[in-house]
mmCIF file of C-alpha atoms in Angstrom:
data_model
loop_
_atom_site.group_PDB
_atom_site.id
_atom_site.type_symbol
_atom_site.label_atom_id
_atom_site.label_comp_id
_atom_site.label_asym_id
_atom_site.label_seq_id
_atom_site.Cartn_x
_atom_site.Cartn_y
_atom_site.Cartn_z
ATOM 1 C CA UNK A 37 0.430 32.242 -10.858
ATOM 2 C CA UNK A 38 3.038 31.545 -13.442
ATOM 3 C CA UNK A 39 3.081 34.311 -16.735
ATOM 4 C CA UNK A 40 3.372 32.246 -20.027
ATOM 5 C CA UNK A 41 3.887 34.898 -22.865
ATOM 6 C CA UNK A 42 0.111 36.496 -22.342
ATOM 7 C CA UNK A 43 -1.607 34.300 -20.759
ATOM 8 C CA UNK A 44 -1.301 33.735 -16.833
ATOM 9 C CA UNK A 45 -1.335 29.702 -15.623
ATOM 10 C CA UNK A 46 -1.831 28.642 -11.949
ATOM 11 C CA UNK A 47 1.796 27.777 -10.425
ATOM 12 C CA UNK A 48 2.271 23.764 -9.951
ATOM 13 C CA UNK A 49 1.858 22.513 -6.619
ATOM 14 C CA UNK A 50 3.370 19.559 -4.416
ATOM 15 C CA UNK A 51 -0.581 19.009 -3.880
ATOM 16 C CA UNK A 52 -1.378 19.504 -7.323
ATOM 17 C CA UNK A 53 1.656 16.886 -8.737
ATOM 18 C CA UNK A 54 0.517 13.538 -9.527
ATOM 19 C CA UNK A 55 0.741 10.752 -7.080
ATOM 20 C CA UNK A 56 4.040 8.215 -7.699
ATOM 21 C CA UNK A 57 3.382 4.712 -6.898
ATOM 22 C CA UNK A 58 5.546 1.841 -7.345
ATOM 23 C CA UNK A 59 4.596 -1.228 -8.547
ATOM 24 C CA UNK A 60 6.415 -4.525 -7.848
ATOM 25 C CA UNK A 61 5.347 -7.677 -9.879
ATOM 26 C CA UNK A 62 7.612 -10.336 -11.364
ATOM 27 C CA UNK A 63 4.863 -10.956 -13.801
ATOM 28 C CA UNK A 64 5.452 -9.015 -17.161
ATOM 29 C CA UNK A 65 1.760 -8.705 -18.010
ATOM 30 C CA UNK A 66 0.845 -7.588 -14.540
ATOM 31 C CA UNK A 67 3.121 -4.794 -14.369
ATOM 32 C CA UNK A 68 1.632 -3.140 -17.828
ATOM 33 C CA UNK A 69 -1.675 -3.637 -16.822
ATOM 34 C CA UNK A 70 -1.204 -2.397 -13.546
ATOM 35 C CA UNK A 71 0.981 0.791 -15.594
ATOM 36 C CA UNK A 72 -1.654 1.202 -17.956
ATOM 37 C CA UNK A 73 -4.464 1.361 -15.177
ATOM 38 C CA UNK A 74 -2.686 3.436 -12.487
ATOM 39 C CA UNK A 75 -1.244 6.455 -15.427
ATOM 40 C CA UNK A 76 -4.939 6.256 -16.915
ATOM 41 C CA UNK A 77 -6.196 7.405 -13.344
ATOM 42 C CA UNK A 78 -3.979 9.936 -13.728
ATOM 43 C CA UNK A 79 -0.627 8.784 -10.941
ATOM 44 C CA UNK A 80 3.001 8.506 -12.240
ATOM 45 C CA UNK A 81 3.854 5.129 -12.296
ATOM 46 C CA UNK A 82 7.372 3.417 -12.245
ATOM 47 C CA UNK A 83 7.712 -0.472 -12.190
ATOM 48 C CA UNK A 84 10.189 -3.218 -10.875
ATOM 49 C CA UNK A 85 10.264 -6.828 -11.705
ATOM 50 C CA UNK A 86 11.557 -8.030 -8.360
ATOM 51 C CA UNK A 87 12.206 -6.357 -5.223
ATOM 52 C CA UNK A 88 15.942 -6.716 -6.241
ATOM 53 C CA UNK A 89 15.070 -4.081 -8.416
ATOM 54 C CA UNK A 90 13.254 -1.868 -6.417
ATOM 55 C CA UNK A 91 15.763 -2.393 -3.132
ATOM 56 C CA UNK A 92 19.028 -1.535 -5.870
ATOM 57 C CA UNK A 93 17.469 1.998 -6.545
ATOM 58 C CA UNK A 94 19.283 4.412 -4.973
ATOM 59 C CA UNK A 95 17.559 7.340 -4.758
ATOM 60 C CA UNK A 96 13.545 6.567 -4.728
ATOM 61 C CA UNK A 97 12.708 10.666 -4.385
ATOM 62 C CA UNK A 98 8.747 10.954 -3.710
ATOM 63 C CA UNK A 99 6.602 7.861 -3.241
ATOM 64 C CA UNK A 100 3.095 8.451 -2.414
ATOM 65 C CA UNK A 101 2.166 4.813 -2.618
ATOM 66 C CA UNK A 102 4.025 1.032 -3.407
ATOM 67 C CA UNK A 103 1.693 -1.675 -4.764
ATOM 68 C CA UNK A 104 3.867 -4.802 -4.251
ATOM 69 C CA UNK A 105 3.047 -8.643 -4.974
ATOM 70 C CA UNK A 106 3.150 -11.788 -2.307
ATOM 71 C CA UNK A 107 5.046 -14.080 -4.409
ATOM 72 C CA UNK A 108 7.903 -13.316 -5.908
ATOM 73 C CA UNK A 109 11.736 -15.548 -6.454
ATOM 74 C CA UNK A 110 13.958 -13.198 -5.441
ATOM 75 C CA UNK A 111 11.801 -12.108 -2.430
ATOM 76 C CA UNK A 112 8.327 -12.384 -0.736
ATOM 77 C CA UNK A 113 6.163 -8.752 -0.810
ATOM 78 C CA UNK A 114 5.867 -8.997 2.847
ATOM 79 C CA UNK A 115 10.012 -9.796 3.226
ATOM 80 C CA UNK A 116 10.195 -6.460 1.080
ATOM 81 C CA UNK A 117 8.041 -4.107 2.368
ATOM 82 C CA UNK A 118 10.119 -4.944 6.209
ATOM 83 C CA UNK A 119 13.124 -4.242 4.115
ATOM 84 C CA UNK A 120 11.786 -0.704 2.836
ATOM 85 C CA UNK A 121 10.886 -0.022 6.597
ATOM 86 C CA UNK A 122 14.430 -0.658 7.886
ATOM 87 C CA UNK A 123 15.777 1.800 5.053
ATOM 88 C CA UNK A 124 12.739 4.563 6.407
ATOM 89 C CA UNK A 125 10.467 4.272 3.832
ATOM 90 C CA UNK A 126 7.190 5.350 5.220
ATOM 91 C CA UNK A 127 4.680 5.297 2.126
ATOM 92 C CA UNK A 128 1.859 2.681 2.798
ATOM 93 C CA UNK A 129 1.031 -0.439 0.593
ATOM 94 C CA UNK A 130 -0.980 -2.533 -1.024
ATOM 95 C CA UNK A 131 -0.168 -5.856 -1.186
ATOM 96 C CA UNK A 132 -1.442 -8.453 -3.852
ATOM 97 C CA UNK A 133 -1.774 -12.236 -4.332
ATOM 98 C CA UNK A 134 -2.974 -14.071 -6.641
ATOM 99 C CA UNK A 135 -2.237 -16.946 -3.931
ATOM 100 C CA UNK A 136 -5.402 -17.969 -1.368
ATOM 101 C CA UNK A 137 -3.685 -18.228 1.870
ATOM 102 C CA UNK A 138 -5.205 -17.102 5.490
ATOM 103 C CA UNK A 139 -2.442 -15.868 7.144
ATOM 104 C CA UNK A 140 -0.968 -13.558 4.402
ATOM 105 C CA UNK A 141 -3.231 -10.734 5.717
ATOM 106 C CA UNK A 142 -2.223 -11.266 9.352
ATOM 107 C CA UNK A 143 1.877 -11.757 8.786
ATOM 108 C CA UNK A 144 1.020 -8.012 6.635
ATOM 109 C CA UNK A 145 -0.529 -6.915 9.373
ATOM 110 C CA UNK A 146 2.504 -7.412 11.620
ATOM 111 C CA UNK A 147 4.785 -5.910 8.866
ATOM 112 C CA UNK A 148 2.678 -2.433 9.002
ATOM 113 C CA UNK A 149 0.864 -3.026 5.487
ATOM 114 C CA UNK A 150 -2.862 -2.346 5.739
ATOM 115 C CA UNK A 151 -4.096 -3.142 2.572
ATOM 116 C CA UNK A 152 -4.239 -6.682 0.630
ATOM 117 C CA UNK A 153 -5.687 -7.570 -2.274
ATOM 118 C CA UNK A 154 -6.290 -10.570 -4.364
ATOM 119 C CA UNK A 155 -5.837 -11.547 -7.507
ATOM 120 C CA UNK A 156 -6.906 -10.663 -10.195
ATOM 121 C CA UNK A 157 -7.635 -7.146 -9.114
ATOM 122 C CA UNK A 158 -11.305 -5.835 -9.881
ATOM 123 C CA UNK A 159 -9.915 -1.960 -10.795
ATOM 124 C CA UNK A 160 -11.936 0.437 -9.380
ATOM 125 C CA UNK A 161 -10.972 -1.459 -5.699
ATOM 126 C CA UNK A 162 -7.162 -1.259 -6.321
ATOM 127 C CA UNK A 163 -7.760 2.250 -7.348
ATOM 128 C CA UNK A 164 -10.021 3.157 -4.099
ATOM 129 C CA UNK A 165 -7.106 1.062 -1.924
ATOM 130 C CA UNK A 166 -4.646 3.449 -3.383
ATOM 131 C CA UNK A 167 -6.161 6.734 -2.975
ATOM 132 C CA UNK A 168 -7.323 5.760 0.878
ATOM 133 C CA UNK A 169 -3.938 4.755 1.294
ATOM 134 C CA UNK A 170 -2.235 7.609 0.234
ATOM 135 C CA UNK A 171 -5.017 10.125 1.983
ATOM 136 C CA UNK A 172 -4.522 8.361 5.538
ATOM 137 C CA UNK A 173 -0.873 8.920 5.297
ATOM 138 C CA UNK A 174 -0.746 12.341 4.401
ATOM 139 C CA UNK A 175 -0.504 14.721 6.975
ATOM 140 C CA UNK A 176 -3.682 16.273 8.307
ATOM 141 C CA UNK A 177 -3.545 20.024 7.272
#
């Protein structure tokens, strides 16, 4: 418990912190909706427009989740999430497309991401991805 003047407030926790995903879109309007949706469920957010972006960062700190597109100019979601693995990032991922094509789930497969998703994303799903992503990877207590 933490004293504030009177009153007594419970202390902060790692467990009680919000969860930080990253979001990877090159699409403008797909990265505030996705913002918008993700910090009303109550995560912290931060976006990229390109995996550029994301890779130049040099210090990501905590990262309980990355929700990364397919298609993208500067490099395909899949292409990025092998980078992130090289550089031992761990933190699992969803992967949208808004692009129909059968063997996008199995070339994710083979790069260690579980989860894909199509475009346009029905809400509560991307949410429910999220949180079972982020619960399988935690550490069993």
């Amino acid at each position: 418990m933490i004293q504030i003047g009177s009153q007594t407030a419970p202390a902060v926790t790692a467990a009680a912190a919000k969860p930080t995903i990253y979001v990877v879109d090159d699409d403008v309007g797909v990265l505030g909706s996705l913002r918008f949706l993700l910090e009303t469920d109550g995560f912290s957010v931060r976006t990229f427009r390109s995996g550029g972006a994301l890779l130049n960062v040099p210090a990501r700190g905590e990262i309980d989740c990355f929700v990364i597109d397919y298609k993208m100019p500067d490099i395909n979601g899949i292409d990025l999430v092998t980078e992130l693995r090289k550089r031992g990032e761990d933190a699992p991922v969803v992967l949208i497309t808004g692009y129909p094509d059968k063997n996008i789930a199995a070339r994710a497969a083979a790069a260690g991401v579980k989860h894909v998703m199509r475009k346009p994303l029905l809400e509560d799903s991307l949410i429910k991805q999220i949180r079972g992503a982020i619960d399988a990877h935690r550490p069993s207590t």
